[in-house]
Short mmCIF file of C-alpha atoms in Angstrom, two decimals:
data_model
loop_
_atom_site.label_atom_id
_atom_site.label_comp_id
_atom_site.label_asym_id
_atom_site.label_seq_id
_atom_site.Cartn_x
_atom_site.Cartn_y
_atom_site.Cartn_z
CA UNK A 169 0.00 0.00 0.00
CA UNK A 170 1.51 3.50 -0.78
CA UNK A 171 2.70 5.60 2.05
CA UNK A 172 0.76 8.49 0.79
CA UNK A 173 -3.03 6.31 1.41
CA UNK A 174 -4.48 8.29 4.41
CA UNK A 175 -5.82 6.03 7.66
CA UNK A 176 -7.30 6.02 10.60
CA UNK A 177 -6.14 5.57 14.07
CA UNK A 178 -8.52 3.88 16.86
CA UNK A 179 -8.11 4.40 20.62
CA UNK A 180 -5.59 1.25 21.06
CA UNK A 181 -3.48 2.72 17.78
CA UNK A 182 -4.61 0.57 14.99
CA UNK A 183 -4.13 1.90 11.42
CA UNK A 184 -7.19 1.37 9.22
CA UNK A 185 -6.27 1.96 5.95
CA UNK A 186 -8.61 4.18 3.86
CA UNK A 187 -7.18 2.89 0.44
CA UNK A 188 -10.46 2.23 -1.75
CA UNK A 189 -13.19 4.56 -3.12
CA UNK A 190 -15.31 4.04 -0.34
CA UNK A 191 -14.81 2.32 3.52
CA UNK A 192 -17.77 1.15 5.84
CA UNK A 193 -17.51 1.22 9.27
CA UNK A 194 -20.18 -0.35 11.45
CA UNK A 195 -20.98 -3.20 13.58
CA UNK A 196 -21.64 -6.00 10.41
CA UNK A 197 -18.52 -8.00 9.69
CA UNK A 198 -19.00 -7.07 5.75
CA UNK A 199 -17.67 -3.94 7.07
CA UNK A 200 -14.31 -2.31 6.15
CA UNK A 201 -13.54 -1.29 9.61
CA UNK A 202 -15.88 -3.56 12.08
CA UNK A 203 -16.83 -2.36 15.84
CA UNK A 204 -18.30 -4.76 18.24
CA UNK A 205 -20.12 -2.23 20.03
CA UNK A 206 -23.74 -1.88 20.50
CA UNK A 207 -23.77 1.78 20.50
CA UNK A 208 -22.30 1.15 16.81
CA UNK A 209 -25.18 0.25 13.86
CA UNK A 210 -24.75 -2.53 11.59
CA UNK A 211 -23.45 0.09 8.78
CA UNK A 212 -22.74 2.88 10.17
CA UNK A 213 -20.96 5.10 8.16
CA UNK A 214 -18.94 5.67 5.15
CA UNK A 215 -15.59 7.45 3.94
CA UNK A 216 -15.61 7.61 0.02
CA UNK A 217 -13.62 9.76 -2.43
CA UNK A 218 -14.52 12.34 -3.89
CA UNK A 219 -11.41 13.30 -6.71
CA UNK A 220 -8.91 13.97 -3.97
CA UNK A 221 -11.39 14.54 -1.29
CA UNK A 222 -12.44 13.05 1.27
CA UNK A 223 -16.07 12.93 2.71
CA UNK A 224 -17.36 11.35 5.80
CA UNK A 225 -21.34 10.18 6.00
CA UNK A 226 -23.49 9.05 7.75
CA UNK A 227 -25.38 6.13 7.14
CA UNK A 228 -28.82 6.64 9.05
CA UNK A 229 -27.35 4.83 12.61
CA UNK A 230 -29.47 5.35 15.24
CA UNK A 231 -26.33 7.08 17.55
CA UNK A 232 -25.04 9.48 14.78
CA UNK A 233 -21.69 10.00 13.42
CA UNK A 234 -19.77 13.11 14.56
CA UNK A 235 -17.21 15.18 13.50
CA UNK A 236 -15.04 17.11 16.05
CA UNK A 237 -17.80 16.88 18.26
CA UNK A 238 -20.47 17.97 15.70
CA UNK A 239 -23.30 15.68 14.59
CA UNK A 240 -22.60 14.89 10.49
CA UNK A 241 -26.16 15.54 9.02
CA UNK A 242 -25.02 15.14 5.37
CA UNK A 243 -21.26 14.66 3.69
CA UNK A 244 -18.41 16.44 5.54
CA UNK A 245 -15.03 16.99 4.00
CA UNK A 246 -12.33 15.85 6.25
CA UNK A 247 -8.55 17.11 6.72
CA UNK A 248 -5.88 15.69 8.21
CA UNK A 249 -6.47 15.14 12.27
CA UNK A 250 -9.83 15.65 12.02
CA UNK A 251 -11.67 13.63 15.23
CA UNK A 252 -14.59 10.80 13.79
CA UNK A 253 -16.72 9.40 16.21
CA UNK A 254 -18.71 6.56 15.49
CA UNK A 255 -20.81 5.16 18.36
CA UNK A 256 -18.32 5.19 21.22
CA UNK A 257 -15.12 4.86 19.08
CA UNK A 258 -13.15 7.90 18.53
CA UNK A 259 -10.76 7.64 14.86
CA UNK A 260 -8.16 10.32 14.22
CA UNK A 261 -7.59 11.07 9.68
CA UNK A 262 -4.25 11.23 9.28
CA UNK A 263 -3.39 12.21 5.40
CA UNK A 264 0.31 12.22 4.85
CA UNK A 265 -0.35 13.85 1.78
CA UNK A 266 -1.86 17.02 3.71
CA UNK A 267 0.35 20.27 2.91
CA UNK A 268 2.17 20.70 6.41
CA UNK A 269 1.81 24.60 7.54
CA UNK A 270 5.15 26.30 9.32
CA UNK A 271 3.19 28.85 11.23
CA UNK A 272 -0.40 27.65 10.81
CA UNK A 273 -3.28 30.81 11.13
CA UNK A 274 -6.04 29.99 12.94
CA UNK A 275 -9.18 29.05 11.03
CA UNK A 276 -11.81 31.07 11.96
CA UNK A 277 -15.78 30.22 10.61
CA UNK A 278 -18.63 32.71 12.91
CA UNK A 279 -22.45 31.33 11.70
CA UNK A 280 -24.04 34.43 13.30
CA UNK A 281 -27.54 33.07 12.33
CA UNK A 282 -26.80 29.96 13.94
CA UNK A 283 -24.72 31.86 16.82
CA UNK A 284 -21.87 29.33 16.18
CA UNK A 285 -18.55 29.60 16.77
CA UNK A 286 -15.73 27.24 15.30
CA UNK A 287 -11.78 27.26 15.22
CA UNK A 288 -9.99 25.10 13.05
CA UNK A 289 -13.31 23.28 12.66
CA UNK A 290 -13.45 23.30 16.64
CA UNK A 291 -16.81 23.87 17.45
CA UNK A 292 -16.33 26.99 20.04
CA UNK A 293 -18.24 27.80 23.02
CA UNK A 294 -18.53 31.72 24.15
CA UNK A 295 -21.05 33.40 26.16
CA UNK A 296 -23.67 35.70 25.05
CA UNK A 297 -21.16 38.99 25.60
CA UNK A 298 -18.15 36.94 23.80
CA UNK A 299 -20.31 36.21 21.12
CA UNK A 300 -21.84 39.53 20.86
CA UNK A 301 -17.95 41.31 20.44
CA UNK A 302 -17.33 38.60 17.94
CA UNK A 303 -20.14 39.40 16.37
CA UNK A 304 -19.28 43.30 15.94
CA UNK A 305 -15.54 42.75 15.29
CA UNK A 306 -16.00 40.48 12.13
CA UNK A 307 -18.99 42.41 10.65
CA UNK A 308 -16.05 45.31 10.81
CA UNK A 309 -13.41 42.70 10.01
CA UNK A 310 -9.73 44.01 9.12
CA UNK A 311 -11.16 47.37 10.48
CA UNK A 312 -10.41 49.42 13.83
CA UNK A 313 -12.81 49.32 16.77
CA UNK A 314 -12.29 51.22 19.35
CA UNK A 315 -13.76 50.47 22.45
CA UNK A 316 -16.65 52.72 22.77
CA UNK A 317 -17.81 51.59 19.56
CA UNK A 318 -17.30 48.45 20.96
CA UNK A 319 -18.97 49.08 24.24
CA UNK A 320 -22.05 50.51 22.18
CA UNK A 321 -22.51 47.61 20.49
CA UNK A 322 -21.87 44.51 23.30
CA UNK A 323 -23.98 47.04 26.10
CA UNK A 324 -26.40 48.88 24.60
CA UNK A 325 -28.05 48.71 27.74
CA UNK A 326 -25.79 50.68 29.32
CA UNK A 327 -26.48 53.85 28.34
CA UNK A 328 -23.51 56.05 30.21
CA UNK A 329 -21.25 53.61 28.15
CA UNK A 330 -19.12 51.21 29.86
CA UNK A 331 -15.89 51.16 31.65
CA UNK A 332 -12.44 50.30 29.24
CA UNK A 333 -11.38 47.86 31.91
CA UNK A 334 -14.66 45.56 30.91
CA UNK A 335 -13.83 45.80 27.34
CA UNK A 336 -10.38 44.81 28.03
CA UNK A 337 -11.39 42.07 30.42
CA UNK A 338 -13.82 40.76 27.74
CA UNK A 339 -11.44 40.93 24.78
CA UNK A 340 -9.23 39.10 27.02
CA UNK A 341 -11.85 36.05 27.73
CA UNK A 342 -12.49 35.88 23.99
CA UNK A 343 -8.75 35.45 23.37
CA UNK A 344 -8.82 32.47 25.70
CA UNK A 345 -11.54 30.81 23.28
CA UNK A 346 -10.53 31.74 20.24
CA UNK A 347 -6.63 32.31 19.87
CA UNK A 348 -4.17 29.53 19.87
CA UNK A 349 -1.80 31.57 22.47
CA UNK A 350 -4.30 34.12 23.89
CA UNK A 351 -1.04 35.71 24.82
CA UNK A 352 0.46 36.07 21.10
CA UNK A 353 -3.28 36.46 19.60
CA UNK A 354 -3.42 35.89 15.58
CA UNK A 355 -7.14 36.60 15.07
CA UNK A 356 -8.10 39.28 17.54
CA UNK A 357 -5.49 41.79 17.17
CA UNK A 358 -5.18 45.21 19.76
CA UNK A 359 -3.92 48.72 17.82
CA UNK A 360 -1.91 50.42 20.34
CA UNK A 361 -4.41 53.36 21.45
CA UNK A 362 -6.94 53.04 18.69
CA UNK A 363 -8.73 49.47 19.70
CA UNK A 364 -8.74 46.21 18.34
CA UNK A 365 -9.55 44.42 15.17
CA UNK A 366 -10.12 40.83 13.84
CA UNK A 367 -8.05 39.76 11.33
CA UNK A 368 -7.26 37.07 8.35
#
């Protein structure tokens, strides 16, 4: 088998190789990659091809399939260390043929609609205030905000305007959810006496 076929790992370190156009997984022995679990359906899921994709599906099992930590509700693309669980097994992708990234920038995806939050496909969890600066910075993204503009739009209840100390403090707890090293931020960027912007 070539070196560049991507697999994946189990919780005890198996390598399941994901070499054809399409691998099963489930609980049926005419599966690719079987799981005696009850928590696991007879044919569970399915990783096909797609030119030099990958997709992950589910196949109607009664537990679901997720991907890092998100219920798959139709065909999700993977990348390399993506998370797959299927029933109670966890799988980690690993491509070798993925492009390998020297100083990797934080993917960022906001679903304001949906109020989700994600970071390198991470789903994200942030209180209503996080959300709300989030919110306001990427509507204005690669822009300035200062932080009364800022403070207008996460406290319009406050009406004196707020404090810079709570902006600061909640820029700072959104840095801890979002930013790799909350310390050397990527995303959520401060301009020295101006405000802050989000970036990329």
């Amino acid at each position: 088998m070539s070196e560049s076929t991507p697999f994946l790992t189990d919780p005890i370190g198996r390598q399941h190789l994901l070499a054809g156009e399409s691998t099963t997984i489930g609980r049926a022995v005419e599966n690719e990659i079987v799981i005696a679990s009850k928590r696991v359906s007879r044919v569970h899921a399915r990783i096909r091809r797609a030119g030099q994709q990958l997709l992950v599906e589910d196949l109607g099992s009664t537990n679901g399939t997720f991907l890092n930590g998100e219920r798959v509700l139709a065909p999700v693309d993977l990348r390399d260390g993506d998370q797959i669980t299927v029933g109670d097994v966890l799988f980690i992708l690993h491509d070798p043929e993925a492009t390998f990234c020297d100083t990797p920038f934080p993917e960022l995806e906001i679903d304001e609609a949906a109020g989700v939050v994600r970071v390198d496909r991470q789903l994200v969890s942030l209180s209503p205030k996080e959300f709300l600066l989030l919110a306001h910075l990427n509507n204005r993204r690669g822009e300035v905000c200062s932080k009364d503009e800022i403070g207008a739009a996460v406290w319009p209840e406050y009406e004196e305007g707020v404090y810079d100390y709570q902006v600061e403090n909640l820029v700072r707890r959104l840095r801890t959810r979002i930013e790799v090293d909350p310390a050397e931020p990527q995303l959520l960027v401060t301009v020295r006496g101006l405000g802050y912007k989000l970036v990329g």
